Amino acid sequence: MSGRFTGRVAFVTGGARGIGKGVALRFAEEGAKVAIIDVDEVTLSATVEDFREKGYSVYSQVADVAEADQVQGAVEQTVQTFGSIDVLVNNAGVTKDNLLFKMTDEDWEDVMGVHLRGAFNAARAVQKYMVDQKYGRIINISSTSALGNRGQTNYSAAKAGLQGFTKTLAIELGKYNITTNCIAPGFIETDMTRDTAKRIGITFEEMVQGSIKNIPVGRIGAPADIANAAAFFADEKSSFVNGQVLYVAGGPTV
Ligand SMILES: NC(=O)c1ccc[n+]([C@@H]2O[C@H](COP(=O)([O-])OP(=O)(O)OC[C@H]3O[C@@H](n4cnc5c(N)ncnc54)[C@H](O)[C@@H]3O)[C@@H](O)[C@H]2O)c1
């Protein structure tokens, strides 16, 4: 299959399901070889199976982004398998929501570990290869929660942190023809948002109806909506787009 990303290798963290899977699929559809790491072994194998049935080249590794050695190992294996890493998508994420007075140290550390340390671990591991080849596209997945969201002090701090991380990487790595950009999704239909509905004791449909009143396009998003934005940032032609945060939320954000 040939396409915009033919000859490119995309490394997607947390790509077993949801947004990460949608992004990996989009890169594969447009010709890229994809490497997916995830902590969920069962879902990861099902996704790999799905990609292979579609005829896509995929490398997978069970790895926790919060663990530097696991990320480093998966990055090295990907380069050995496919020859390079051209695109990194820092997508792996968890929520551990609670109002501040109920939030535990563990809730805080877990969320910081996956989103912030995870993105740091992966960016640090891939930069060597990207610098050597003088080409790279790093895409960090933030959230509209970076602007503040009740019950998410940990998550919103991590997602806002990723925006600062993006801008600094853009400054440091730009001269190597490596761009770093950030996508901040609004409400996207995935297991993560389905679990949130369950946790707060409403149906997913009730959560959707409550939300779309405030979404100008009148619908919630799908992983493919985020994949579109990722494909734009990953495009070779987007080489002058660097250090940006794109809110993909069906409307302007305040
Ligand atoms: N769904 C939304 O509405 C929404 C909105 C804004 C931002 N986001 C962000 O988008 C990203 C993807 O979210 P999603 O909705 O697809 O969630 P999801 O829970 O459906 O998928 C997340 C994936 O990351 C994996 N993962 C979790 N911890 C990991 C770790 N330590 N190492 C490796 N993999 C790990 C999970 O196993 C899962 O496969 C997350 O960063 C999330 O914060 C989601």
Coordinates of C-alpha atoms and ligand atoms in Angstrom, one line a residue:
M1 CA 0.0 0.0 0.0
S2 CA 1.4 3.4 -0.8
G3 CA 0.4 6.7 0.6
R4 CA 1.5 9.9 2.3
F5 CA 3.4 8.0 5.0
T6 CA 4.9 5.2 2.9
G7 CA 8.4 4.5 4.1
R8 CA 7.7 6.1 7.5
V9 CA 7.5 4.4 10.8
A10 CA 5.1 5.7 13.5
F11 CA 5.5 4.7 17.1
V12 CA 2.2 5.1 19.1
T13 CA 2.0 4.7 22.9
G14 CA -1.3 3.4 24.3
G15 CA -2.3 2.3 20.8
A16 CA -4.2 -0.8 21.7
R17 CA -7.5 0.9 21.7
G18 CA -9.3 4.2 21.5
I19 CA -7.6 7.3 20.2
G20 CA -4.2 5.7 19.9
K21 CA -5.6 2.8 17.9
G22 CA -7.4 5.3 15.6
V23 CA -4.2 7.3 15.1
A24 CA -2.1 4.1 14.4
L25 CA -4.8 2.9 11.9
R26 CA -4.8 6.2 10.1
F27 CA -1.0 6.1 9.7
A28 CA -1.1 2.5 8.5
E29 CA -3.9 3.3 6.0
E30 CA -1.7 5.9 4.6
G31 CA 1.3 3.6 4.2
A32 CA 3.3 3.8 7.4
K33 CA 4.6 0.9 9.4
V34 CA 3.4 1.2 12.9
A35 CA 4.8 0.3 16.3
I36 CA 2.3 0.1 19.2
I37 CA 3.1 -0.2 22.9
D38 CA 0.6 -0.7 25.6
V39 CA 0.2 -2.2 29.0
D40 CA -3.0 -4.1 28.1
E41 CA -1.6 -7.3 26.6
V42 CA -5.0 -8.8 25.6
T43 CA -6.3 -5.7 23.8
L44 CA -2.9 -5.1 22.2
S45 CA -2.8 -8.6 20.6
A46 CA -6.4 -8.2 19.3
T47 CA -5.4 -4.9 17.7
V48 CA -2.3 -6.3 16.2
E49 CA -4.3 -9.2 14.8
D50 CA -6.8 -6.7 13.3
F51 CA -4.0 -4.6 11.7
R52 CA -2.3 -7.8 10.2
E53 CA -5.7 -8.9 8.8
K54 CA -5.9 -5.6 7.0
G55 CA -2.4 -6.2 5.6
Y56 CA -0.6 -3.6 7.7
S57 CA 3.0 -3.9 9.0
V58 CA 2.9 -3.7 12.8
Y59 CA 5.3 -4.2 15.6
S60 CA 4.0 -4.4 19.2
Q61 CA 5.4 -4.6 22.6
V62 CA 3.8 -4.8 26.0
A63 CA 5.4 -1.8 27.8
D64 CA 4.6 0.7 30.5
V65 CA 5.4 4.3 29.3
A66 CA 6.2 5.3 32.9
E67 CA 9.1 2.9 32.9
A68 CA 12.1 4.3 31.0
D69 CA 13.8 1.0 30.4
Q70 CA 10.7 -0.6 28.9
V71 CA 10.2 2.4 26.6
Q72 CA 13.8 2.4 25.6
G73 CA 13.7 -1.3 24.8
A74 CA 10.6 -1.0 22.7
V75 CA 12.1 2.0 20.8
E76 CA 15.3 0.0 20.1
Q77 CA 13.3 -3.1 19.0
T78 CA 11.2 -0.9 16.6
V79 CA 14.3 0.6 15.0
Q80 CA 15.8 -2.9 14.6
T81 CA 12.6 -4.2 13.1
F82 CA 11.6 -1.3 10.8
G83 CA 14.9 0.7 10.5
S84 CA 13.8 4.0 11.9
I85 CA 11.2 5.9 13.9
D86 CA 9.9 9.0 12.1
V87 CA 6.7 9.8 14.1
L88 CA 6.1 9.5 17.8
V89 CA 2.6 9.9 19.2
N90 CA 2.6 10.2 23.0
N91 CA -1.0 9.1 23.5
A92 CA -1.0 6.6 26.5
G93 CA -3.2 7.9 29.2
V94 CA -5.2 7.2 32.4
T95 CA -7.6 9.1 34.6
K96 CA -7.7 8.9 38.3
D97 CA -10.3 11.6 39.0
N98 CA -11.2 12.9 42.4
L99 CA -11.8 16.2 44.1
L100 CA -8.7 17.6 45.6
F101 CA -9.5 16.7 49.2
K102 CA -10.1 13.0 48.2
M103 CA -7.2 12.7 45.8
T104 CA -4.5 10.3 47.0
D105 CA -0.8 10.5 46.4
E106 CA -1.1 7.4 44.2
D107 CA -3.8 9.1 42.0
W108 CA -1.5 12.0 41.5
E109 CA 1.7 10.0 40.9
D110 CA 0.0 7.5 38.5
V111 CA -1.4 10.2 36.3
M112 CA 1.9 12.2 36.3
G113 CA 3.8 9.0 35.6
V114 CA 1.8 8.0 32.6
H115 CA 1.2 11.3 30.9
L116 CA 4.2 13.4 31.8
R117 CA 7.0 11.0 32.6
G118 CA 5.7 8.7 29.8
A119 CA 5.9 11.4 27.2
F120 CA 9.4 12.4 28.5
N121 CA 10.6 8.7 28.4
A122 CA 9.4 8.2 24.8
A123 CA 10.6 11.5 23.5
R124 CA 14.0 11.1 25.1
A125 CA 14.3 7.6 23.7
V126 CA 13.3 8.5 20.1
Q127 CA 15.2 11.8 19.8
K128 CA 18.5 10.1 19.2
Y129 CA 17.3 8.4 16.1
M130 CA 15.4 11.4 14.9
V131 CA 18.3 13.7 15.4
D132 CA 20.7 11.3 13.6
Q133 CA 18.3 11.1 10.6
K134 CA 17.5 14.8 10.8
Y135 CA 13.8 14.1 10.6
G136 CA 11.0 13.6 13.1
R137 CA 7.4 14.4 14.0
I138 CA 6.5 14.3 17.7
I139 CA 2.8 14.6 18.6
N140 CA 1.6 14.8 22.2
I141 CA -1.9 14.2 23.2
S142 CA -3.1 16.8 25.7
S143 CA -6.8 17.5 26.5
T144 CA -9.3 20.4 26.9
S145 CA -8.9 19.5 30.6
A146 CA -5.6 21.4 30.5
L147 CA -7.8 24.5 30.8
G148 CA -9.3 23.2 34.1
N149 CA -11.8 20.5 34.9
R150 CA -13.5 19.7 38.2
G151 CA -12.2 16.5 39.8
Q152 CA -9.0 16.4 37.6
T153 CA -6.3 18.4 39.3
N154 CA -3.9 15.6 38.5
Y155 CA -5.0 15.1 34.9
S156 CA -5.4 18.8 34.0
A157 CA -1.9 19.6 35.5
A158 CA -0.4 16.7 33.5
K159 CA -2.2 17.8 30.3
A160 CA -1.2 21.4 30.7
G161 CA 2.3 20.2 31.4
L162 CA 2.4 18.4 28.1
Q163 CA 1.7 21.7 26.3
G164 CA 4.8 23.3 27.9
F165 CA 6.8 20.1 27.2
T166 CA 5.7 20.4 23.5
K167 CA 6.8 24.0 23.2
T168 CA 10.2 23.3 24.7
L169 CA 10.8 20.3 22.5
A170 CA 9.8 22.4 19.5
I171 CA 12.5 24.9 20.5
E172 CA 15.2 22.3 21.2
L173 CA 14.7 19.9 18.3
G174 CA 13.5 22.2 15.6
K175 CA 17.0 22.7 14.1
Y176 CA 17.1 18.9 13.4
N177 CA 14.0 19.1 11.3
I178 CA 12.0 17.6 14.1
T179 CA 8.7 19.3 14.8
T180 CA 6.7 18.8 18.1
N181 CA 3.1 19.6 18.3
C182 CA 0.2 18.9 20.6
I183 CA -3.4 17.9 20.1
A184 CA -5.9 18.7 22.8
P185 CA -9.1 16.6 22.2
G186 CA -12.5 17.5 23.6
F187 CA -15.0 14.7 24.3
I188 CA -14.1 11.6 22.2
E189 CA -16.0 8.4 22.3
T190 CA -13.6 5.7 23.8
D191 CA -13.5 3.3 26.6
M192 CA -12.0 6.0 28.8
T193 CA -15.1 8.2 28.4
R194 CA -17.4 5.2 28.7
D195 CA -15.7 4.3 32.0
T196 CA -16.1 7.9 33.2
A197 CA -19.9 7.7 32.6
K198 CA -20.0 4.5 34.6
R199 CA -18.0 5.9 37.4
I200 CA -20.2 8.9 37.8
G201 CA -23.3 6.7 37.7
I202 CA -24.9 7.8 34.4
T203 CA -25.3 6.1 31.1
F204 CA -23.0 7.0 28.3
E205 CA -25.9 8.4 26.3
E206 CA -26.8 10.7 29.2
M207 CA -23.3 11.9 29.3
V208 CA -23.3 12.6 25.5
Q209 CA -26.6 14.4 25.7
G210 CA -25.4 16.5 28.6
S211 CA -22.2 17.4 26.7
I212 CA -23.4 18.1 23.1
K213 CA -25.4 21.1 24.3
N214 CA -22.1 22.8 24.7
I215 CA -20.3 21.5 21.6
P216 CA -21.0 23.8 18.6
V217 CA -20.9 21.1 16.0
G218 CA -23.6 19.2 17.9
R219 CA -21.8 15.9 18.3
I220 CA -19.0 14.3 20.3
G221 CA -15.8 13.3 18.6
A222 CA -14.4 10.0 17.4
P223 CA -10.8 8.7 17.4
A224 CA -10.8 9.4 13.6
D225 CA -11.2 13.1 14.3
I226 CA -8.0 13.1 16.3
A227 CA -6.3 10.9 13.7
N228 CA -7.0 13.6 11.1
A229 CA -5.2 16.2 13.2
A230 CA -2.3 13.8 13.9
A231 CA -1.9 13.1 10.2
F232 CA -1.7 16.8 9.5
F233 CA 1.1 17.3 12.1
A234 CA 2.9 14.2 10.9
D235 CA 2.8 15.2 7.3
E236 CA 6.3 15.9 5.8
K237 CA 4.8 19.1 4.4
S238 CA 3.9 20.4 7.9
S239 CA 7.6 21.2 8.6
F240 CA 6.9 24.9 9.5
V241 CA 4.2 24.0 12.0
N242 CA 6.1 23.6 15.3
G243 CA 5.2 24.0 19.0
Q244 CA 1.5 24.4 18.4
V245 CA -1.5 23.2 20.4
L246 CA -4.5 22.3 18.3
Y247 CA -7.8 22.0 20.2
V248 CA -9.9 19.4 18.4
A249 CA -13.2 19.7 20.3
G250 CA -16.0 20.7 17.9
G251 CA -15.8 24.3 18.8
P252 CA -13.6 27.0 20.3
T253 CA -12.3 26.5 23.8
V254 CA -12.1 29.2 26.4
Ligands
LIG1 N1 -11.4 10.2 25.2 C1 -11.4 11.5 25.4 O1 -12.5 12.1 25.4 C2 -10.1 12.2 25.5 C3 -10.1 13.6 25.6 C4 -8.9 14.3 25.7 C5 -7.7 13.6 25.8 N2 -7.7 12.3 25.8 C6 -6.4 11.6 25.8 O2 -6.2 10.8 24.7 C7 -5.4 9.7 25.0 C8 -6.1 8.4 24.7 O3 -7.3 8.3 25.4 P1 -8.5 7.3 25.1 O4 -9.7 8.0 25.3 O5 -8.2 6.6 23.8 O6 -8.3 6.3 26.3 P2 -8.3 4.7 26.5 O7 -8.4 4.4 27.9 O8 -9.4 4.1 25.6 O9 -6.9 4.2 25.8 C9 -5.7 4.5 26.5 C10 -4.7 3.4 26.2 O10 -3.5 3.7 26.9 C11 -3.1 2.5 27.5 N3 -2.2 2.8 28.6 C12 -2.6 3.3 29.8 N4 -1.5 3.4 30.6 C13 -0.5 3.0 29.9 C14 0.9 3.0 30.2 N5 1.4 3.3 31.5 N6 1.8 2.5 29.3 C15 1.3 2.2 28.0 N7 0.0 2.2 27.7 C16 -0.9 2.7 28.6 C17 -4.3 1.8 27.9 O11 -4.1 0.4 28.1 C18 -5.2 2.0 26.7 O12 -5.0 1.1 25.6 C19 -5.1 9.8 26.5 O13 -3.9 10.5 26.7 C20 -6.2 10.7 27.0 O14 -5.9 11.4 28.2 C21 -8.9 11.5 25.6

